[in-house]
PDB file of C-alpha atoms in Angstrom:
ATOM      1  CA  UNK A   1     131.582 134.975 101.525  1.00  0.00           C
ATOM      2  CA  UNK A   2     129.790 131.833 102.592  1.00  0.00           C
ATOM      3  CA  UNK A   3     130.595 128.854 100.466  1.00  0.00           C
ATOM      4  CA  UNK A   4     127.809 126.865  98.901  1.00  0.00           C
ATOM      5  CA  UNK A   5     129.285 123.668 100.297  1.00  0.00           C
ATOM      6  CA  UNK A   6     129.067 125.033 103.848  1.00  0.00           C
ATOM      7  CA  UNK A   7     125.419 125.992 103.390  1.00  0.00           C
ATOM      8  CA  UNK A   8     124.694 122.566 101.926  1.00  0.00           C
ATOM      9  CA  UNK A   9     126.409 120.895 104.875  1.00  0.00           C
ATOM     10  CA  UNK A  10     124.391 122.926 107.376  1.00  0.00           C
ATOM     11  CA  UNK A  11     121.180 122.043 105.542  1.00  0.00           C
ATOM     12  CA  UNK A  12     122.099 118.339 105.561  1.00  0.00           C
ATOM     13  CA  UNK A  13     122.887 118.353 109.274  1.00  0.00           C
ATOM     14  CA  UNK A  14     119.684 120.272 110.010  1.00  0.00           C
ATOM     15  CA  UNK A  15     117.573 117.858 107.999  1.00  0.00           C
ATOM     16  CA  UNK A  16     119.257 114.903 109.706  1.00  0.00           C
ATOM     17  CA  UNK A  17     118.439 116.335 113.137  1.00  0.00           C
ATOM     18  CA  UNK A  18     114.814 116.984 112.189  1.00  0.00           C
ATOM     19  CA  UNK A  19     114.523 113.457 110.774  1.00  0.00           C
ATOM     20  CA  UNK A  20     115.969 111.922 113.951  1.00  0.00           C
ATOM     21  CA  UNK A  21     113.612 113.919 116.149  1.00  0.00           C
ATOM     22  CA  UNK A  22     110.548 113.024 114.084  1.00  0.00           C
ATOM     23  CA  UNK A  23     111.470 109.343 114.079  1.00  0.00           C
ATOM     24  CA  UNK A  24     112.018 109.361 117.850  1.00  0.00           C
ATOM     25  CA  UNK A  25     108.626 110.952 118.445  1.00  0.00           C
ATOM     26  CA  UNK A  26     107.004 108.393 116.134  1.00  0.00           C
ATOM     27  CA  UNK A  27     108.600 105.428 117.936  1.00  0.00           C
ATOM     28  CA  UNK A  28     107.645 106.724 121.383  1.00  0.00           C
ATOM     29  CA  UNK A  29     104.107 107.340 120.157  1.00  0.00           C
ATOM     30  CA  UNK A  30     103.903 103.766 118.867  1.00  0.00           C
ATOM     31  CA  UNK A  31     105.087 102.399 122.204  1.00  0.00           C
ATOM     32  CA  UNK A  32     102.539 104.515 124.080  1.00  0.00           C
ATOM     33  CA  UNK A  33      99.782 103.309 121.748  1.00  0.00           C
ATOM     34  CA  UNK A  34     100.851  99.712 122.317  1.00  0.00           C
ATOM     35  CA  UNK A  35     100.698 100.119 126.087  1.00  0.00           C
ATOM     36  CA  UNK A  36      97.310 101.774 125.858  1.00  0.00           C
ATOM     37  CA  UNK A  37      95.869  99.027 123.648  1.00  0.00           C
ATOM     38  CA  UNK A  38      97.255  96.299 125.911  1.00  0.00           C
ATOM     39  CA  UNK A  39      95.812  97.936 129.022  1.00  0.00           C
ATOM     40  CA  UNK A  40      92.395  98.380 127.396  1.00  0.00           C
ATOM     41  CA  UNK A  41      92.391  94.795 126.145  1.00  0.00           C
ATOM     42  CA  UNK A  42      93.334  93.317 129.483  1.00  0.00           C
ATOM     43  CA  UNK A  43      90.814  95.505 131.320  1.00  0.00           C
ATOM     44  CA  UNK A  44      88.038  94.498 128.953  1.00  0.00           C
ATOM     45  CA  UNK A  45      88.831  90.766 129.139  1.00  0.00           C
ATOM     46  CA  UNK A  46      89.329  90.722 132.887  1.00  0.00           C
ATOM     47  CA  UNK A  47      86.251  92.890 133.411  1.00  0.00           C
ATOM     48  CA  UNK A  48      83.855  90.567 131.596  1.00  0.00           C
ATOM     49  CA  UNK A  49      81.428  88.217 133.211  1.00  0.00           C
ATOM     50  CA  UNK A  50      82.460  84.758 134.295  1.00  0.00           C
ATOM     51  CA  UNK A  51      79.907  83.312 131.894  1.00  0.00           C
ATOM     52  CA  UNK A  52      81.699  84.828 128.900  1.00  0.00           C
ATOM     53  CA  UNK A  53      85.031  83.535 130.184  1.00  0.00           C
ATOM     54  CA  UNK A  54      83.515  80.043 130.582  1.00  0.00           C
ATOM     55  CA  UNK A  55      82.012  80.034 127.081  1.00  0.00           C
ATOM     56  CA  UNK A  56      84.954  81.530 125.182  1.00  0.00           C
ATOM     57  CA  UNK A  57      87.897  79.202 124.598  1.00  0.00           C
ATOM     58  CA  UNK A  58      91.173  80.399 126.103  1.00  0.00           C
ATOM     59  CA  UNK A  59      92.924  79.936 122.759  1.00  0.00           C
ATOM     60  CA  UNK A  60      90.564  82.408 121.097  1.00  0.00           C
ATOM     61  CA  UNK A  61      91.189  85.035 123.782  1.00  0.00           C
ATOM     62  CA  UNK A  62      94.966  84.590 123.561  1.00  0.00           C
ATOM     63  CA  UNK A  63      94.852  84.617 119.766  1.00  0.00           C
ATOM     64  CA  UNK A  64      92.915  87.890 119.775  1.00  0.00           C
ATOM     65  CA  UNK A  65      95.361  89.429 122.239  1.00  0.00           C
ATOM     66  CA  UNK A  66      98.371  88.475 120.153  1.00  0.00           C
ATOM     67  CA  UNK A  67      96.822  89.665 116.876  1.00  0.00           C
ATOM     68  CA  UNK A  68      95.932  93.077 118.295  1.00  0.00           C
ATOM     69  CA  UNK A  69      99.268  93.595 120.012  1.00  0.00           C
ATOM     70  CA  UNK A  70     101.242  92.318 117.006  1.00  0.00           C
ATOM     71  CA  UNK A  71      99.482  94.861 114.797  1.00  0.00           C
ATOM     72  CA  UNK A  72     101.095  97.657 116.808  1.00  0.00           C
ATOM     73  CA  UNK A  73     104.307  96.072 118.136  1.00  0.00           C
ATOM     74  CA  UNK A  74     105.307  94.193 115.000  1.00  0.00           C
ATOM     75  CA  UNK A  75     106.373  97.169 112.895  1.00  0.00           C
ATOM     76  CA  UNK A  76     108.332  98.835 115.719  1.00  0.00           C
ATOM     77  CA  UNK A  77     111.342  96.536 115.358  1.00  0.00           C
ATOM     78  CA  UNK A  78     111.527  97.084 111.617  1.00  0.00           C
ATOM     79  CA  UNK A  79     111.127 100.828 112.082  1.00  0.00           C
ATOM     80  CA  UNK A  80     114.037 100.879 114.521  1.00  0.00           C
ATOM     81  CA  UNK A  81     116.289  98.966 112.135  1.00  0.00           C
ATOM     82  CA  UNK A  82     115.257 101.260 109.266  1.00  0.00           C
ATOM     83  CA  UNK A  83     116.080 104.239 111.451  1.00  0.00           C
ATOM     84  CA  UNK A  84     119.610 102.938 112.000  1.00  0.00           C
ATOM     85  CA  UNK A  85     120.128 102.348 108.289  1.00  0.00           C
ATOM     86  CA  UNK A  86     118.750 105.712 107.161  1.00  0.00           C
ATOM     87  CA  UNK A  87     120.485 107.662 109.895  1.00  0.00           C
ATOM     88  CA  UNK A  88     123.796 106.007 109.081  1.00  0.00           C
ATOM     89  CA  UNK A  89     123.286 106.726 105.396  1.00  0.00           C
ATOM     90  CA  UNK A  90     122.528 110.387 106.054  1.00  0.00           C
ATOM     91  CA  UNK A  91     125.551 110.718 108.325  1.00  0.00           C
ATOM     92  CA  UNK A  92     127.872 109.119 105.758  1.00  0.00           C
ATOM     93  CA  UNK A  93     126.458 111.327 103.003  1.00  0.00           C
ATOM     94  CA  UNK A  94     127.001 114.448 105.116  1.00  0.00           C
ATOM     95  CA  UNK A  95     130.565 113.498 105.974  1.00  0.00           C
ATOM     96  CA  UNK A  96     131.304 112.630 102.359  1.00  0.00           C
ATOM     97  CA  UNK A  97     130.095 116.006 101.144  1.00  0.00           C
ATOM     98  CA  UNK A  98     131.973 117.933 103.810  1.00  0.00           C
TER      99      UNK A  98
END
């Protein structure tokens, strides 16, 4: 007869693996989106006319770059630290139960 504790342990390990996989896919997707946004931004700025580059202050262009990239890259570091905390918590909970 299968014990309830064994089934619970298998379910915990399975959910931990699914969580880790989903989080990994999310982080890689965020990094790909960041690269894509940076490439599009640099192509659009470098592909403009010289007149626009002469009229627009360099500080404004750099500020816009950093705001757009920070919107995507900023949360990645916090997501990675959260992943470590949650994954460690789930692992400790699984080991405690087993």
